[in-house]
Short mmCIF file of C-alpha atoms in Angstrom, two decimals:
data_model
loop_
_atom_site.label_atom_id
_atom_site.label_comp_id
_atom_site.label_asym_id
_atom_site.label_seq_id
_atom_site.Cartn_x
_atom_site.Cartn_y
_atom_site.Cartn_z
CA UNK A 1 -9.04 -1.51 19.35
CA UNK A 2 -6.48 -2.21 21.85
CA UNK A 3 -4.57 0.68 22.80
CA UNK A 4 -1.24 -0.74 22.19
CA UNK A 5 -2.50 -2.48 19.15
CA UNK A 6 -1.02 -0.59 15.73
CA UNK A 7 -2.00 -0.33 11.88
CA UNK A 8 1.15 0.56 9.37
CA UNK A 9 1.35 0.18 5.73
CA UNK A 10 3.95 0.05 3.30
CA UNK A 11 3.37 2.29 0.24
CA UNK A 12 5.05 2.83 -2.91
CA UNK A 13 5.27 2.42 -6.57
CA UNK A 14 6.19 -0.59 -7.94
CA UNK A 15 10.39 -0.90 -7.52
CA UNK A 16 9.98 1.29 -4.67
CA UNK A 17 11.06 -1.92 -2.08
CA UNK A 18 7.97 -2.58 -0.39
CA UNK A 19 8.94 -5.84 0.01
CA UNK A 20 12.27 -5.64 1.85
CA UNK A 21 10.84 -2.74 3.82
CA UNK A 22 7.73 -5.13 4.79
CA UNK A 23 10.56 -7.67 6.38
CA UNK A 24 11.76 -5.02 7.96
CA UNK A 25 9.07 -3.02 10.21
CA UNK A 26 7.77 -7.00 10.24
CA UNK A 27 10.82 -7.58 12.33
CA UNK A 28 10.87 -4.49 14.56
CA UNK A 29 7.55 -4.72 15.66
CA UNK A 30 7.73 -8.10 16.36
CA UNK A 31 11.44 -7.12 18.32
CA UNK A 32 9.53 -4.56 20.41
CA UNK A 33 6.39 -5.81 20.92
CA UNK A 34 7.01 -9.30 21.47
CA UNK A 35 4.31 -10.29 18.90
CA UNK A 36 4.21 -11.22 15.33
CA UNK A 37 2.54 -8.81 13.37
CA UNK A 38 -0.87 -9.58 11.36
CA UNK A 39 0.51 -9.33 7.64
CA UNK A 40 -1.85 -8.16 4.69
CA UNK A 41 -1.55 -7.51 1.34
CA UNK A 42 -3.69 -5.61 -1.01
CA UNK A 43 -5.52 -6.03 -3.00
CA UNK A 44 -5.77 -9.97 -1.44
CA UNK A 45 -5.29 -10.91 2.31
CA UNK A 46 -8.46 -13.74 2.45
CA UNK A 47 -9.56 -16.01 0.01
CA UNK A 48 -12.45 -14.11 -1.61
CA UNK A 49 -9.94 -11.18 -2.18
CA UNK A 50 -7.05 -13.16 -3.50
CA UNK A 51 -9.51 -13.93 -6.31
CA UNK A 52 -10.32 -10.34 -7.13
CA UNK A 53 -6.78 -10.05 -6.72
CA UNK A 54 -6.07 -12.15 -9.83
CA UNK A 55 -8.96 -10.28 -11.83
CA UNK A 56 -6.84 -7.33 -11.35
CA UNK A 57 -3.33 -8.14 -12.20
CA UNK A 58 -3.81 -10.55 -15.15
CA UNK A 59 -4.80 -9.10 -18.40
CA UNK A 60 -7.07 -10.49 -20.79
CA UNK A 61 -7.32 -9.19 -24.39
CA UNK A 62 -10.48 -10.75 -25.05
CA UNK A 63 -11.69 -9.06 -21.78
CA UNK A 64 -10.03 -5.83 -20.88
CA UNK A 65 -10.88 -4.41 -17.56
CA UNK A 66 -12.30 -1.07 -17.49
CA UNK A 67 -10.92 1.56 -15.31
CA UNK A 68 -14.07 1.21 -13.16
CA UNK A 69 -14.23 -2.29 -12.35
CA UNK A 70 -10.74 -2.47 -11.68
CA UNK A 71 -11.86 0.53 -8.96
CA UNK A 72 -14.78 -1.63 -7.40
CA UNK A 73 -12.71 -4.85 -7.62
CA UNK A 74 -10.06 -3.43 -5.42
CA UNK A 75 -12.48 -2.26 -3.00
CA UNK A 76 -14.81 -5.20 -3.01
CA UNK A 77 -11.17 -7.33 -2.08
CA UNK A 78 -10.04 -4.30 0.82
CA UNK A 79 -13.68 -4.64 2.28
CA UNK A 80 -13.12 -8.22 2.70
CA UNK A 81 -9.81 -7.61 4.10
CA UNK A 82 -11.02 -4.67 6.81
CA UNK A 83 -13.93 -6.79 7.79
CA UNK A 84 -12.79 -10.22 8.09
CA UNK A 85 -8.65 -9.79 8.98
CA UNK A 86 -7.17 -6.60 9.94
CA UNK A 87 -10.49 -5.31 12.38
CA UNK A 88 -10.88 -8.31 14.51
CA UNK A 89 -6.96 -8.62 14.44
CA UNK A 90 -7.01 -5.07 16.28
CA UNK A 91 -9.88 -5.59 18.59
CA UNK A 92 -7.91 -8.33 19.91
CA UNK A 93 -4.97 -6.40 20.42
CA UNK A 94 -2.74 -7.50 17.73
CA UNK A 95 -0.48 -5.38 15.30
CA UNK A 96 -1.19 -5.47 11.45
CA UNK A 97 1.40 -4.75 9.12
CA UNK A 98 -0.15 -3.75 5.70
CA UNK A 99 1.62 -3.97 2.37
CA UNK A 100 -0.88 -1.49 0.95
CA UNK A 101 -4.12 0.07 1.60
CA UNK A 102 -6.47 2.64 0.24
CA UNK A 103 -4.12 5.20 -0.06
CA UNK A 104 -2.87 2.98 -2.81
CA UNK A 105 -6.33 3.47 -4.44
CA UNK A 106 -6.20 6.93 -4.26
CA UNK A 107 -3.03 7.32 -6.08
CA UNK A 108 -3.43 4.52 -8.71
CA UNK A 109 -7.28 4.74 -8.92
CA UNK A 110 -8.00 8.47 -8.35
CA UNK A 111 -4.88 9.81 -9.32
CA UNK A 112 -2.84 7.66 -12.14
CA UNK A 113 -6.82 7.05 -13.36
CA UNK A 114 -8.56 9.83 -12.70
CA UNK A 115 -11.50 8.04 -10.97
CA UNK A 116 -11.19 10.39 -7.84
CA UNK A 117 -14.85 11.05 -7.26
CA UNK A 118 -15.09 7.30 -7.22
CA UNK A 119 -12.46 5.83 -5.45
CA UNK A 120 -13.40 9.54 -2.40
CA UNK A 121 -17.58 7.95 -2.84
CA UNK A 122 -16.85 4.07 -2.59
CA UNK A 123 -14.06 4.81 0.11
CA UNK A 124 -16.44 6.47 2.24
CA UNK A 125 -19.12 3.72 1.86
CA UNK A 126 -16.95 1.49 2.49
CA UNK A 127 -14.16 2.34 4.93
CA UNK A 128 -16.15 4.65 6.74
CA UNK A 129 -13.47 6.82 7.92
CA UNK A 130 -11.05 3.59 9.21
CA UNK A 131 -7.35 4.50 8.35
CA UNK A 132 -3.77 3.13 9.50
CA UNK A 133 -1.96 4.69 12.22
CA UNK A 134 1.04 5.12 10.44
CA UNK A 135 1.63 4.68 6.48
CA UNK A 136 5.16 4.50 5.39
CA UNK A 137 5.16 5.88 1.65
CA UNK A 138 8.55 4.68 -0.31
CA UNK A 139 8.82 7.36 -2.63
CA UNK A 140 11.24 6.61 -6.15
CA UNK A 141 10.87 8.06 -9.72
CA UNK A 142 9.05 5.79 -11.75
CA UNK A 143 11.50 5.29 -14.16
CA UNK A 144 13.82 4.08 -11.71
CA UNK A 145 11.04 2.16 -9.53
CA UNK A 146 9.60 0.46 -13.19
CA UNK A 147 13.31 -0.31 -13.87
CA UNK A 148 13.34 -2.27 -10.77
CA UNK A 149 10.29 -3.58 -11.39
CA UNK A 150 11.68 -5.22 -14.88
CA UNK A 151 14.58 -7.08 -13.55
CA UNK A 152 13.09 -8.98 -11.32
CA UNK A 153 10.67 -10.44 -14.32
CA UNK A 154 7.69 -10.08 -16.29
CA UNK A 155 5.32 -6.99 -15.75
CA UNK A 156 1.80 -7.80 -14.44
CA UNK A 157 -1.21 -5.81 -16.07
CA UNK A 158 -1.05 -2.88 -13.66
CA UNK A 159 2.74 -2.51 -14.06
CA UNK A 160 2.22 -2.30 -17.79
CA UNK A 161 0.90 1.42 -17.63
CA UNK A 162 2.27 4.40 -19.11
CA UNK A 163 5.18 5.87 -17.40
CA UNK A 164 2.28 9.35 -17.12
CA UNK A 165 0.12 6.72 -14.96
CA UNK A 166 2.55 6.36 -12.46
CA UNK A 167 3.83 10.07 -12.57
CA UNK A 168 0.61 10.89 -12.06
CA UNK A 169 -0.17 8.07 -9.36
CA UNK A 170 3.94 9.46 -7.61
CA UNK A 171 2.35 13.30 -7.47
CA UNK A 172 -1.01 12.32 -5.50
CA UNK A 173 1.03 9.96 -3.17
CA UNK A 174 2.98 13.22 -2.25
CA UNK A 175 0.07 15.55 -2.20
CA UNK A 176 -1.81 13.20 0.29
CA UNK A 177 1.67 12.66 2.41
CA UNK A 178 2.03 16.90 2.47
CA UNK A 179 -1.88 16.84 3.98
CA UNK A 180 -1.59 14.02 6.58
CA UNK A 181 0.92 13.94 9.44
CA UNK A 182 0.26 10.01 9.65
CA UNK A 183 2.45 9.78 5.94
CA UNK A 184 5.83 9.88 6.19
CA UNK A 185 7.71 9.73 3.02
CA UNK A 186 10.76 7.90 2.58
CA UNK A 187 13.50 8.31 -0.22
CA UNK A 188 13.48 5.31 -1.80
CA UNK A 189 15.87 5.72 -4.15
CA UNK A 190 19.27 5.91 -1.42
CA UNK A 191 20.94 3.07 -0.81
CA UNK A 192 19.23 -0.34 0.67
CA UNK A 193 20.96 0.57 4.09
CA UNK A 194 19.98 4.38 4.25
CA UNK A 195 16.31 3.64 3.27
CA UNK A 196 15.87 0.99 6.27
CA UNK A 197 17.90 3.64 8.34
CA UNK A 198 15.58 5.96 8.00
CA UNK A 199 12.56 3.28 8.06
CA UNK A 200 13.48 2.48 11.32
CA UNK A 201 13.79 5.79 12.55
CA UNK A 202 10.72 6.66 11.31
CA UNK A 203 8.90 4.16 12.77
CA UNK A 204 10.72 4.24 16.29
CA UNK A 205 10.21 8.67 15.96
CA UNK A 206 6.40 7.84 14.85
CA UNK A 207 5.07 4.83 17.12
CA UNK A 208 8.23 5.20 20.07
CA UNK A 209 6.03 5.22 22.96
CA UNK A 210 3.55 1.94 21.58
CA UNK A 211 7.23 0.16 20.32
#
């Protein structure tokens, strides 16, 4: 990977404003690097992955996913995504701007699901120890963040969960953050303007010398 070539995700629950923060590092990078950022999403990001993508978010009565295959689908897409987009993007000395990676797995899968064993096993196997530089974790209460979520239209499968799922899911995102200098947690509940205050900060205080 190219020395000046970066990895940063966007994490949070659902309402947390991944989306406007996304725009946001998209267009500070891209101000201080003179380069458009790779964008990703998860799970998705290539055509084989967009397709497990849709396995995951729609619901089917007649079909429900189990807790386990939603875990493999997820990584299945991410592996895609690694393999095909964000590596070769960074060996050629490109930024990558991720709206979500496995950390999102650990907190919905391992934590909200309590598939931990699985999602630390097929994360090994898979990953093999390949992480982003920088994660930015939006952090909200999830009644707030599912609030959010609501007005802006109907609830996909994963957004349907138990208000526990994503207490659950809030409390390992903040256990990993306390473990990992490379998290840095953001209070996503201030004010729009505050939140990309300290976004930018963060990202200028993390990544200064590369930016």
């Amino acid at each position: 990977m190219s020395q000046a070539a970066k990895f940063v995700v966007i994490e949070g629950l659902e309402g947390a404003g991944k989306s406007s923060a996304v725009a946001l590092v998209k267009s500070l990078i891209e101000q201080h690097t003179g380069q458009m950022p790779v964008c990703t999403r998860e799970p998705g990001g290539t055509p084989l992955a967009e397709k497990m993508r849709d396995l995951v978010k729609v619901a089917h009565d007649d079909d429900p996913l189990c807790d386990e295959s939603e875990c493999l689908l997820i990584y299945a897409a991410r592996a895609q995504l690694v393999a095909n987009v964000i590596k070769p993007a960074l060996a050629s000395g490109q930024w990558v701007l991720g709206d979500r990676h496995n950390l999102s797995s650990i907190a919905y899968q391992g934590g909200g699901r309590g598939l931990m064993p699985l999602v630390e096993s097929i994360s090994s196997a898979t990953l093999k120890g390949f992480k982003p530089d920088l994660t930015l974790y939006l952090d909200i209460d999830p009644q707030l963040g599912l609030s959010r979520a609501a007005s802006r239209g109907e609830l996909d499968r994963i957004e349907q969960n138990k208000i526990d799922f994503f207490q659950r899911a809030r409390q390992t995102y903040l256990d990993c953050a306390a473990q990992d200098d490379a998290i840095l947690v953001i209070d996503a509940s201030q004010s729009l303007e505050k939140v990309h205050q300290d976004i930018t900060q963060a990202l200028v205080d993390a990544l200064g010398e590369s930016l």
